[in-house]
Short mmCIF file of C-alpha atoms in Angstrom, two decimals:
data_model
loop_
_atom_site.label_atom_id
_atom_site.label_comp_id
_atom_site.label_asym_id
_atom_site.label_seq_id
_atom_site.Cartn_x
_atom_site.Cartn_y
_atom_site.Cartn_z
CA MET I 1 9.47 25.79 56.69
CA LYS I 2 8.71 22.78 58.89
CA ARG I 3 12.18 21.34 58.09
CA ILE I 4 13.87 24.62 59.06
CA THR I 5 11.92 24.74 62.33
CA PHE I 6 12.93 21.12 63.07
CA ILE I 7 16.63 21.85 62.40
CA CYS I 8 16.47 24.96 64.63
CA LEU I 9 14.91 22.91 67.44
CA VAL I 10 17.63 20.25 67.16
CA LEU I 11 20.36 22.90 67.24
CA LEU I 12 18.71 24.56 70.26
CA LEU I 13 18.56 21.25 72.12
CA ALA I 14 22.20 20.57 71.31
CA ALA I 15 23.20 23.96 72.71
CA CYS I 16 21.32 23.23 75.95
CA LYS I 17 22.98 19.85 76.47
CA PRO I 18 25.41 20.16 79.40
CA ASN I 19 29.04 20.02 78.31
CA ALA I 20 30.47 16.94 79.97
CA ASN I 21 33.93 18.61 80.00
CA ASN I 22 32.96 21.73 82.07
CA ASN I 23 33.13 19.96 85.43
CA SER I 24 36.65 18.67 84.74
CA ARG I 25 38.13 22.11 83.99
CA PRO I 26 39.52 23.85 87.08
CA LYS I 27 37.76 26.98 88.24
CA LYS I 28 39.64 30.23 87.76
CA VAL I 29 40.75 32.80 90.31
CA ALA I 30 42.11 36.21 89.36
CA VAL I 31 44.76 38.08 91.33
CA VAL I 32 44.49 41.81 90.57
CA VAL I 33 47.47 43.61 92.10
CA SER I 34 48.13 47.37 92.22
CA THR I 35 51.62 47.14 90.71
CA LEU I 36 54.33 44.60 89.90
CA ASN I 37 56.94 47.34 90.01
CA ASN I 38 57.42 46.90 93.75
CA PRO I 39 58.91 43.62 95.05
CA TRP I 40 56.58 43.64 98.04
CA PHE I 41 53.51 43.50 95.81
CA VAL I 42 55.17 40.92 93.57
CA PHE I 43 55.54 38.71 96.66
CA LEU I 44 51.92 39.35 97.68
CA ALA I 45 50.56 38.49 94.23
CA GLN I 46 52.75 35.42 93.76
CA THR I 47 51.89 34.06 97.20
CA ALA I 48 48.16 34.50 96.58
CA ALA I 49 48.49 32.84 93.16
CA ALA I 50 50.52 29.94 94.55
CA GLN I 51 48.00 29.26 97.32
CA ALA I 52 45.08 29.35 94.89
CA GLN I 53 46.94 26.97 92.56
CA ASN I 54 47.65 24.62 95.48
CA LEU I 55 43.92 24.59 96.15
CA GLY I 56 43.31 23.47 92.56
CA TYR I 57 42.46 26.70 90.74
CA GLU I 58 43.74 28.15 87.50
CA VAL I 59 45.20 31.54 88.35
CA LYS I 60 46.20 34.64 86.44
CA ILE I 61 47.87 37.75 87.88
CA PHE I 62 46.67 41.08 86.49
CA ASP I 63 48.91 44.14 86.98
CA SER I 64 46.99 47.40 87.43
CA GLN I 65 50.21 49.48 87.08
CA ASN I 66 48.97 51.82 89.85
CA ASN I 67 46.30 53.02 87.43
CA THR I 68 42.58 52.80 88.26
CA ALA I 69 41.61 52.73 84.57
CA THR I 70 43.91 49.73 83.98
CA GLU I 71 42.42 48.14 87.07
CA THR I 72 38.93 48.60 85.60
CA ASP I 73 40.06 46.84 82.42
CA ASN I 74 41.47 44.01 84.53
CA PHE I 75 38.18 43.60 86.35
CA GLU I 76 36.14 43.64 83.14
CA ASN I 77 38.49 41.07 81.66
CA ALA I 78 38.26 38.83 84.73
CA ILE I 79 34.47 39.03 84.93
CA ALA I 80 33.97 38.42 81.19
CA SER I 81 36.45 35.51 81.23
CA GLY I 82 34.54 33.63 83.91
CA TYR I 83 36.86 34.01 86.90
CA LYS I 84 35.06 32.74 89.98
CA ALA I 85 36.78 35.02 92.52
CA ILE I 86 39.11 38.00 92.60
CA LEU I 87 41.97 38.40 95.09
CA PHE I 88 42.37 42.15 95.00
CA ASN I 89 45.01 44.69 95.94
CA PRO I 90 43.34 48.06 95.12
CA THR I 91 44.92 51.12 93.55
CA ASP I 92 42.52 53.62 95.11
CA ALA I 93 40.40 53.28 98.25
CA ASN I 94 37.55 55.28 96.66
CA GLY I 95 38.18 54.87 92.95
CA SER I 96 38.35 51.07 93.17
CA VAL I 97 34.91 50.73 94.79
CA VAL I 98 33.11 50.79 91.42
CA ASN I 99 35.21 47.83 90.23
CA VAL I 100 34.43 45.84 93.35
CA ASN I 101 30.72 46.56 92.97
CA LYS I 102 30.76 45.48 89.32
CA ALA I 103 32.29 42.16 90.32
CA LYS I 104 29.77 41.75 93.11
CA ALA I 105 26.88 42.46 90.72
CA ALA I 106 28.29 39.76 88.42
CA GLY I 107 28.33 37.28 91.31
CA VAL I 108 32.14 37.34 91.63
CA PRO I 109 33.35 37.74 95.22
CA VAL I 110 36.23 40.13 95.88
CA PHE I 111 38.74 39.58 98.69
CA CYS I 112 40.91 42.64 99.33
CA MET I 113 44.50 42.08 100.39
CA ASP I 114 46.68 44.64 102.19
CA ARG I 115 44.71 47.68 100.99
CA GLU I 116 41.08 48.40 101.66
CA VAL I 117 38.34 50.05 99.66
CA ASN I 118 35.93 52.44 101.32
CA SER I 119 32.92 50.21 101.07
CA ALA I 120 31.36 48.12 103.81
CA THR I 121 29.16 46.14 101.41
CA GLY I 122 31.20 45.68 98.20
CA PRO I 123 34.07 43.37 99.13
CA THR I 124 33.29 39.97 100.55
CA SER I 125 36.17 40.38 102.99
CA GLN I 126 39.11 42.74 103.47
CA ILE I 127 42.32 41.35 104.94
CA LEU I 128 44.56 44.21 106.01
CA SER I 129 47.63 44.95 108.07
CA ASP I 130 47.08 46.96 111.25
CA SER I 131 49.21 49.81 109.89
CA TYR I 132 48.02 52.37 112.44
CA SER I 133 49.12 50.30 115.44
CA GLY I 134 52.41 49.42 113.77
CA CYS I 135 53.21 53.08 113.24
CA ILE I 136 52.38 53.88 116.85
CA GLU I 137 55.23 51.53 117.79
CA LEU I 138 57.47 53.17 115.19
CA GLY I 139 56.48 56.60 116.52
CA LYS I 140 57.42 55.60 120.07
CA TYR I 141 60.78 54.27 118.87
CA PHE I 142 61.38 57.37 116.75
CA VAL I 143 60.79 59.66 119.74
CA GLN I 144 63.17 57.61 121.87
CA GLN I 145 65.84 57.46 119.15
CA LEU I 146 65.76 61.24 118.65
CA ASN I 147 65.64 61.88 122.42
CA LYS I 148 62.36 63.75 122.02
CA LYS I 149 63.90 66.63 120.02
CA GLY I 150 65.04 67.51 116.51
CA LYS I 151 63.77 68.26 113.04
CA TYR I 152 62.33 65.51 110.90
CA VAL I 153 60.70 64.85 107.56
CA GLU I 154 57.78 62.65 106.61
CA ILE I 155 57.61 61.04 103.17
CA LEU I 156 54.08 59.82 102.47
CA GLY I 157 52.86 57.04 100.21
CA LEU I 158 50.10 57.21 97.61
CA VAL I 159 47.57 59.74 98.86
CA ALA I 160 44.64 57.68 97.53
CA ASP I 161 45.66 54.66 99.61
CA ASN I 162 44.14 54.48 103.10
CA ASN I 163 47.33 52.80 104.33
CA THR I 164 49.19 56.09 103.74
CA TRP I 165 46.96 57.90 106.21
CA SER I 166 46.69 55.05 108.72
CA ARG I 167 50.48 54.97 108.95
CA SER I 168 50.85 58.73 109.11
CA LYS I 169 48.13 59.10 111.75
CA GLY I 170 49.56 56.29 113.88
CA PHE I 171 53.00 57.90 113.76
CA HIS I 172 51.71 61.41 114.52
CA SER I 173 49.46 60.19 117.35
CA VAL I 174 52.69 59.72 119.29
CA VAL I 175 55.23 62.11 117.83
CA ASP I 176 52.96 65.19 117.84
CA LEU I 177 52.80 65.01 121.64
CA TYR I 178 56.46 65.99 121.80
CA PRO I 179 56.89 69.71 121.05
CA GLY I 180 60.67 69.29 120.80
CA LEU I 181 60.16 67.30 117.58
CA GLN I 182 59.43 69.48 114.58
CA MET I 183 58.21 68.21 111.20
CA VAL I 184 59.86 70.51 108.66
CA ALA I 185 58.51 68.86 105.51
CA GLN I 186 55.86 66.33 104.49
CA GLN I 187 55.60 65.19 100.90
CA SER I 188 54.34 62.20 98.94
CA ALA I 189 56.63 59.94 96.93
CA ASP I 190 53.90 57.48 95.90
CA PHE I 191 55.55 54.50 97.70
CA ASP I 192 58.21 54.59 94.96
CA ARG I 193 61.94 54.22 95.67
CA ASN I 194 63.16 56.61 92.98
CA LYS I 195 60.59 59.24 93.90
CA GLY I 196 61.58 58.80 97.56
CA MET I 197 65.15 59.60 96.63
CA GLU I 198 64.15 62.66 94.57
CA VAL I 199 61.87 64.00 97.31
CA MET I 200 64.61 63.54 99.93
CA GLU I 201 67.18 65.29 97.73
CA SER I 202 64.84 68.20 97.22
CA ILE I 203 63.95 68.51 100.91
CA LEU I 204 67.62 68.39 101.96
CA GLN I 205 68.23 71.55 99.91
CA ALA I 206 65.88 73.50 102.19
CA HIS I 207 66.43 71.52 105.40
CA PRO I 208 69.98 70.17 105.64
CA ASP I 209 69.90 69.82 109.44
CA ILE I 210 67.27 67.11 109.95
CA SER I 211 67.67 64.28 112.45
CA GLY I 212 65.08 61.81 111.19
CA VAL I 213 62.94 60.69 108.25
CA PHE I 214 59.73 58.71 108.55
CA CYS I 215 58.77 57.00 105.29
CA GLY I 216 55.42 55.33 104.61
CA ASN I 217 57.13 52.26 103.15
CA ASP I 218 60.56 50.61 102.84
CA ALA I 219 61.00 51.43 99.15
CA MET I 220 60.84 55.18 99.90
CA ALA I 221 63.03 54.67 102.98
CA MET I 222 65.71 53.05 100.81
CA GLY I 223 65.40 55.92 98.32
CA ALA I 224 65.67 58.47 101.14
CA TYR I 225 68.74 56.67 102.50
CA GLN I 226 70.37 56.86 99.04
CA ALA I 227 69.83 60.62 98.96
CA LEU I 228 71.17 61.04 102.49
CA ALA I 229 74.24 58.92 101.71
CA ALA I 230 74.94 60.95 98.56
CA ALA I 231 74.72 64.13 100.67
CA GLY I 232 77.08 62.68 103.31
CA LYS I 233 74.35 62.78 105.99
CA ALA I 234 73.47 59.09 106.34
CA SER I 235 75.11 58.70 109.76
CA GLN I 236 73.30 61.67 111.34
CA VAL I 237 69.74 60.95 110.18
CA LYS I 238 67.55 58.10 111.47
CA VAL I 239 65.54 56.55 108.63
CA ILE I 240 62.36 54.61 109.34
CA GLY I 241 60.27 52.65 106.86
CA PHE I 242 57.35 50.20 106.82
CA ASP I 243 56.81 46.78 105.19
CA GLY I 244 59.67 44.45 106.10
CA ALA I 245 61.00 44.32 102.54
CA GLU I 246 64.24 42.49 101.78
CA ASP I 247 66.44 45.51 101.16
CA ALA I 248 65.19 47.27 104.31
CA ILE I 249 65.85 44.19 106.44
CA GLN I 250 69.39 44.08 105.05
CA GLY I 251 69.54 47.84 105.58
CA ILE I 252 68.80 47.40 109.28
CA LYS I 253 71.49 44.72 109.53
CA ASP I 254 73.94 47.11 107.87
CA GLY I 255 72.96 49.99 110.14
CA LYS I 256 71.53 52.05 107.27
CA ILE I 257 67.86 51.87 108.26
CA THR I 258 66.84 52.41 111.89
CA ALA I 259 63.56 50.50 111.96
CA THR I 260 60.68 49.14 109.94
CA CYS I 261 57.43 47.33 110.61
CA MET I 262 57.19 43.78 109.38
CA GLN I 263 53.98 43.03 107.54
CA PHE I 264 52.90 39.47 106.84
CA PRO I 265 51.86 39.44 103.17
CA GLN I 266 51.94 35.64 103.20
CA VAL I 267 49.19 35.57 105.85
CA MET I 268 47.07 38.09 103.94
CA ALA I 269 47.53 36.40 100.56
CA GLN I 270 46.92 32.87 101.83
CA THR I 271 43.89 33.94 103.85
CA ALA I 272 42.39 35.62 100.77
CA ALA I 273 43.00 32.51 98.63
CA ASN I 274 41.53 30.23 101.31
CA TYR I 275 38.46 32.44 101.57
CA ALA I 276 38.01 32.35 97.78
CA ASP I 277 38.16 28.56 97.91
CA ALA I 278 35.61 28.47 100.75
CA TRP I 279 33.32 30.74 98.72
CA CYS I 280 33.54 28.44 95.70
CA LYS I 281 32.58 25.55 97.95
CA GLY I 282 29.47 27.35 99.20
CA LYS I 283 30.51 29.33 102.29
CA ARG I 284 28.98 32.79 102.39
CA ASP I 285 29.62 34.26 105.84
CA PHE I 286 33.02 35.92 106.02
CA PRO I 287 34.25 38.61 108.42
CA LYS I 288 33.99 41.96 106.65
CA LYS I 289 37.42 42.99 107.88
CA ILE I 290 40.39 41.14 109.30
CA GLN I 291 43.37 42.92 110.75
CA VAL I 292 46.76 41.24 110.58
CA GLY I 293 49.19 42.36 113.27
CA VAL I 294 52.54 43.90 112.26
CA GLU I 295 55.78 43.78 114.26
CA MET I 296 58.46 46.42 114.67
CA VAL I 297 61.96 45.39 113.59
CA THR I 298 65.03 47.27 114.81
CA GLY I 299 68.72 46.62 115.17
CA LYS I 300 67.95 44.96 118.49
CA ASN I 301 65.74 42.14 117.16
CA ILE I 302 66.77 42.01 113.47
CA ASN I 303 68.18 38.49 113.76
CA GLU I 304 64.74 37.17 114.61
CA TYR I 305 63.19 38.28 111.31
CA MET I 306 63.34 37.53 107.60
CA ALA I 307 61.96 39.68 104.80
CA TYR I 308 58.21 39.62 104.06
CA GLY I 309 57.46 37.94 107.40
CA LYS I 310 58.87 34.63 106.26
CA LYS I 311 59.93 32.21 109.00
CA MET M 1 -1.28 51.83 66.73
CA THR M 2 2.34 52.76 65.97
CA LYS M 3 1.98 56.01 67.90
CA GLY M 4 0.45 54.09 70.77
CA ILE M 5 3.41 51.70 70.93
CA LYS M 6 5.85 54.62 70.71
CA TYR M 7 4.20 56.47 73.59
CA SER M 8 4.04 53.27 75.63
CA ILE M 9 7.80 52.72 75.16
CA TRP M 10 8.51 56.30 76.22
CA VAL M 11 6.39 55.88 79.32
CA ILE M 12 8.24 52.68 80.21
CA VAL M 13 11.66 54.32 79.62
CA ILE M 14 10.79 57.38 81.70
CA ALA M 15 9.31 55.22 84.45
CA PHE M 16 12.46 53.05 84.48
CA ILE M 17 14.80 56.05 84.70
CA GLY M 18 12.62 57.66 87.34
CA TYR M 19 12.48 54.48 89.44
CA ASN M 20 16.26 54.18 89.45
CA SER M 21 16.84 57.89 90.18
CA VAL M 22 14.76 58.20 93.32
CA TYR M 23 15.37 56.34 96.56
CA PHE M 24 13.25 56.41 99.67
CA LYS M 25 14.93 55.85 103.03
CA LYS M 26 13.65 56.09 106.56
CA LEU M 27 14.81 59.32 108.21
CA SER M 28 15.80 57.36 111.33
CA GLU M 29 18.12 55.19 109.20
CA VAL M 30 19.79 58.22 107.64
CA LYS M 31 20.26 59.87 111.04
CA ALA M 32 21.72 56.67 112.49
CA ALA M 33 24.16 56.33 109.59
CA SER M 34 25.36 59.91 109.88
CA GLU M 35 25.95 59.83 113.66
CA LYS M 36 29.64 59.92 114.33
CA PHE M 37 31.10 57.39 116.70
CA ASN M 38 31.94 59.06 120.03
CA ALA M 39 35.28 57.51 120.99
CA VAL M 40 35.67 59.70 124.10
CA ASP M 41 32.41 58.43 125.63
CA TYR M 42 33.15 54.86 124.62
CA ALA M 43 36.63 55.00 126.15
CA GLN M 44 35.31 56.46 129.40
CA ARG M 45 32.76 53.68 129.72
CA LEU M 46 35.36 51.05 128.86
CA TYR M 47 37.81 52.47 131.41
CA ALA M 48 35.10 52.58 134.10
CA ALA M 49 34.24 48.93 133.40
CA LEU M 50 37.92 47.92 133.62
CA THR M 51 38.51 49.67 136.93
CA THR M 52 35.52 48.00 138.58
CA SER M 53 35.97 44.49 137.27
CA SER M 54 39.32 42.74 137.05
CA GLU M 55 38.50 39.22 138.14
CA LYS M 56 39.72 37.77 134.86
CA ALA M 57 43.20 39.22 135.38
CA ILE M 58 46.05 37.05 136.68
CA THR M 59 49.23 38.03 138.44
CA PRO M 60 52.41 38.52 136.39
CA ASP M 61 54.11 35.76 138.40
CA GLN M 62 51.34 33.30 137.57
CA LEU M 63 51.39 34.35 133.91
CA ILE M 64 55.15 33.82 133.68
CA ASN M 65 54.88 30.39 135.33
CA GLU M 66 52.10 29.29 133.00
CA LEU M 67 53.95 30.55 129.92
CA ARG M 68 57.08 28.67 130.93
CA SER M 69 55.08 25.54 131.65
CA ASP M 70 52.86 25.50 128.52
CA LYS M 71 53.22 28.51 126.25
CA ALA M 72 50.50 27.53 123.76
CA LYS M 73 47.94 26.86 126.48
CA ALA M 74 48.72 30.11 128.30
CA PHE M 75 48.43 32.15 125.10
CA ASN M 76 45.11 30.52 124.24
CA GLN M 77 43.67 30.85 127.71
CA TYR M 78 44.77 34.35 128.70
CA GLY M 79 45.90 36.16 125.55
CA LYS M 80 43.52 38.42 123.59
CA ALA M 81 43.87 40.46 120.39
CA LEU M 82 41.66 41.94 117.70
CA ALA M 83 44.27 41.39 114.99
CA ILE M 84 45.49 37.97 113.89
CA GLY M 85 49.20 37.33 114.35
CA SER M 86 51.72 36.43 117.01
CA THR M 87 51.07 39.23 119.52
CA ARG M 88 48.54 38.77 122.29
CA TYR M 89 47.62 41.01 125.21
CA PHE M 90 47.17 39.81 128.77
CA MET M 91 45.24 41.47 131.59
CA VAL M 92 47.32 41.31 134.78
CA LYS M 93 46.94 42.56 138.33
CA GLY M 94 49.03 42.29 141.44
CA SER M 95 51.59 44.16 143.46
CA GLY M 96 55.31 44.72 143.65
CA VAL M 97 58.01 46.84 145.22
CA VAL M 98 59.55 49.77 143.36
CA LYS M 99 63.11 48.88 142.40
CA ALA M 100 63.92 51.80 140.11
CA ILE M 101 62.35 54.95 138.65
CA THR M 102 63.49 56.34 135.28
CA GLU M 103 62.24 59.05 132.93
CA ASN M 104 59.98 56.62 131.09
CA GLU M 105 59.09 53.83 133.53
CA VAL M 106 58.85 52.54 137.08
CA VAL M 107 60.39 49.10 137.62
CA LEU M 108 58.73 46.77 140.13
CA SER M 109 59.98 43.55 141.66
CA THR M 110 57.19 41.01 142.21
CA ALA M 111 56.80 38.37 144.91
CA ASN M 112 58.73 35.87 142.72
CA LYS M 113 61.42 38.48 141.99
CA ASN M 114 60.24 38.99 138.41
CA GLU M 115 60.71 42.48 136.99
CA LEU M 116 57.70 44.39 135.72
CA HIS M 117 58.24 47.69 133.88
CA ILE M 118 55.32 50.08 134.30
CA ALA M 119 55.21 52.46 131.34
CA THR M 120 54.86 55.99 132.68
CA GLU M 121 55.70 57.96 129.52
CA PHE M 122 54.97 56.02 126.35
CA VAL M 123 51.42 54.80 127.01
CA PHE M 124 50.26 54.10 123.48
CA GLY M 125 48.97 51.18 121.44
CA ASN M 126 46.21 48.59 121.75
CA ALA M 127 47.28 46.64 124.82
CA ILE M 128 44.48 47.84 127.10
CA ARG M 129 41.75 47.79 124.45
CA ASP M 130 42.60 44.27 123.32
CA ALA M 131 43.36 42.76 126.75
CA SER M 132 39.96 43.98 127.98
CA ALA M 133 38.19 41.58 125.56
CA GLN M 134 35.33 44.09 125.57
CA VAL M 135 35.70 45.35 122.00
CA ASN M 136 34.48 43.33 119.00
CA LEU M 137 36.18 44.08 115.67
CA ASN M 138 33.04 43.32 113.68
CA ASP M 139 30.99 45.94 115.53
CA PHE M 140 32.99 48.61 113.71
CA THR M 141 32.98 49.10 109.93
CA ASN M 142 35.37 52.01 110.31
CA THR M 143 38.93 51.12 111.38
CA ALA M 144 39.53 54.70 112.53
CA ASP M 145 36.84 54.31 115.23
CA LEU M 146 38.62 51.24 116.59
CA ASN M 147 41.92 53.10 116.65
CA ASN M 148 40.31 56.05 118.43
CA ILE M 149 39.13 53.78 121.26
CA SER M 150 42.75 52.89 122.07
CA SER M 151 43.81 56.50 121.66
CA GLU M 152 41.19 57.83 124.09
CA VAL M 153 41.74 55.10 126.71
CA ASN M 154 45.48 55.80 126.63
CA LYS M 155 44.78 59.52 127.04
CA ILE M 156 42.83 58.76 130.24
CA ILE M 157 45.81 56.83 131.57
CA ARG M 158 48.38 59.49 130.61
CA ASN M 159 46.32 62.45 131.83
CA LYS M 160 44.51 61.10 134.90
CA VAL M 161 46.19 57.94 136.21
CA LEU M 162 49.89 58.64 135.75
CA PRO M 163 50.42 62.23 136.98
CA PRO M 164 49.44 61.64 140.64
CA PHE M 165 51.39 58.36 140.65
CA LYS M 166 54.56 59.80 139.15
CA SER M 167 54.56 62.77 141.49
CA THR M 168 54.51 60.64 144.65
CA VAL M 169 56.08 57.24 143.90
CA LYS M 170 59.46 56.51 145.47
CA THR M 171 61.92 53.63 145.39
CA GLY M 172 60.89 51.03 147.97
CA ASP M 173 57.17 51.81 147.77
CA ALA M 174 54.70 48.90 147.46
CA VAL M 175 52.47 49.41 144.40
CA ALA M 176 49.21 47.61 143.55
CA PHE M 177 48.42 47.61 139.85
CA THR M 178 46.09 46.45 137.10
CA GLY M 179 47.16 46.68 133.50
CA ALA M 180 47.87 45.02 130.19
CA VAL M 181 50.99 43.28 128.93
CA GLY M 182 51.73 42.55 125.26
CA LEU M 183 53.71 39.40 124.37
CA ASN M 184 54.79 37.87 121.07
CA ARG M 185 54.28 34.13 120.86
CA GLU M 186 57.09 33.66 118.32
CA HIS M 187 59.57 36.00 120.02
CA LEU M 188 58.75 35.54 123.68
CA ASP M 189 60.76 37.59 126.19
CA LEU M 190 59.67 37.24 129.82
CA ASN M 191 62.54 39.27 131.28
CA GLY M 192 61.16 42.69 132.10
CA MET M 193 57.59 42.63 130.73
CA GLU M 194 56.17 46.09 130.04
CA LEU M 195 52.84 46.97 131.66
CA MET M 196 50.39 49.52 130.22
CA PRO M 197 48.75 50.58 133.50
CA ILE M 198 45.01 50.87 134.10
CA ASN M 199 45.12 51.40 137.88
CA LEU M 200 48.07 52.24 140.10
CA ASN M 201 47.93 52.56 143.89
CA ILE M 202 50.81 53.16 146.25
CA VAL M 203 50.07 50.93 149.23
CA LYS M 204 50.91 52.56 152.53
#
């Protein structure tokens, strides 16, 4: 009995001895992104990962596939695997709050990129585009391009994403003041290009005489343009998107897309990674929200811009 | 003894569940949290403050000279914005002579013959809110409240400031103004800056 007790004590002491190798292993940062099915989010995730790697962290990108349950699995995986910080692009402004709070309870800071969650206390910081202001500029341009009259359609993004409503509200805060402009249809296409095309095709059946389409992102705008081109109406309908994605920028150059708003995912991703690094080094006071300005791109200034806000 | 331990465990479990199910909060805290932000009042107070105090504003001619001389310094010294990025907003004041009147703007020529386009139709956006330097992003947890400040200030301009001005202004009039100009540091265009007006007076 005494021998067994002695062996147990020795084993216990051995388990408590600090592992000399722990300090030499890089800390880990997780990038949890809403979807890798959209090139814009691929760029966001890869930029965040690259910046974290440059700062000396081991990084893994987790794809939530636009599914909150998958996102929950990603968070549980990241927390259990000892990731020190999460750079997060949420799937659902309300549904994702529980995941953020779980990470916070586990001592893992969460830095939201591009999309926010509806929680003032959960995330350590939220770095977002000023979508509302960007869509005010798009709304002004839209009114001018349509000469304050005509029928138009709005194609919304994911309804659970606050960006969808920020963009829509910014746009309508201008356009709704002009009674000559009539919204004949408003439907969601989940920020997806193929769905954008299908929604546009369907709406054109009922409303063939529209003059403009406002889309909550460039992917849907490109899909809408495809549908309009197939219907032989591309030259008579102004198509507006949001993001500054590569195909939309080329689309503006080609005269297919009328305007978009350039976001700066590089700024958001790098800021999030830098904040995570600062957290790991002991900093604890971060601004709860940072807005990153967006810039309208049209045929007039297209030569001054590259996709994704790159210089 | 066994029964005693069992009952004790039950008491602890029930107490634990009960403790985590009930929260006590001060009524004053709950009332404060549920009070909606009044953007109309806020905007009216902000507008009143802007119309009575414009000593930090510079003239458009001076702004253009300083930007041409040292762009970085001028942006840092005079430009304001709540969002990070290349766009900054500048509070300007001065006077000019009306050169042209169109459906959407009145074009002034300043003392140095620079053109200033006063927006008279599309008064939207954050130029006035941000140039005022009176609004702190971190005072607002709700982005919609911040957006509503700009919206309500712009409504005051569109509904109260512009109608009397538009109905009487003529080419050749001298106009004194205060307002906000938005400029992009990376894509700077000083030919024909657009002014979001705060005050407009036709000088007789």
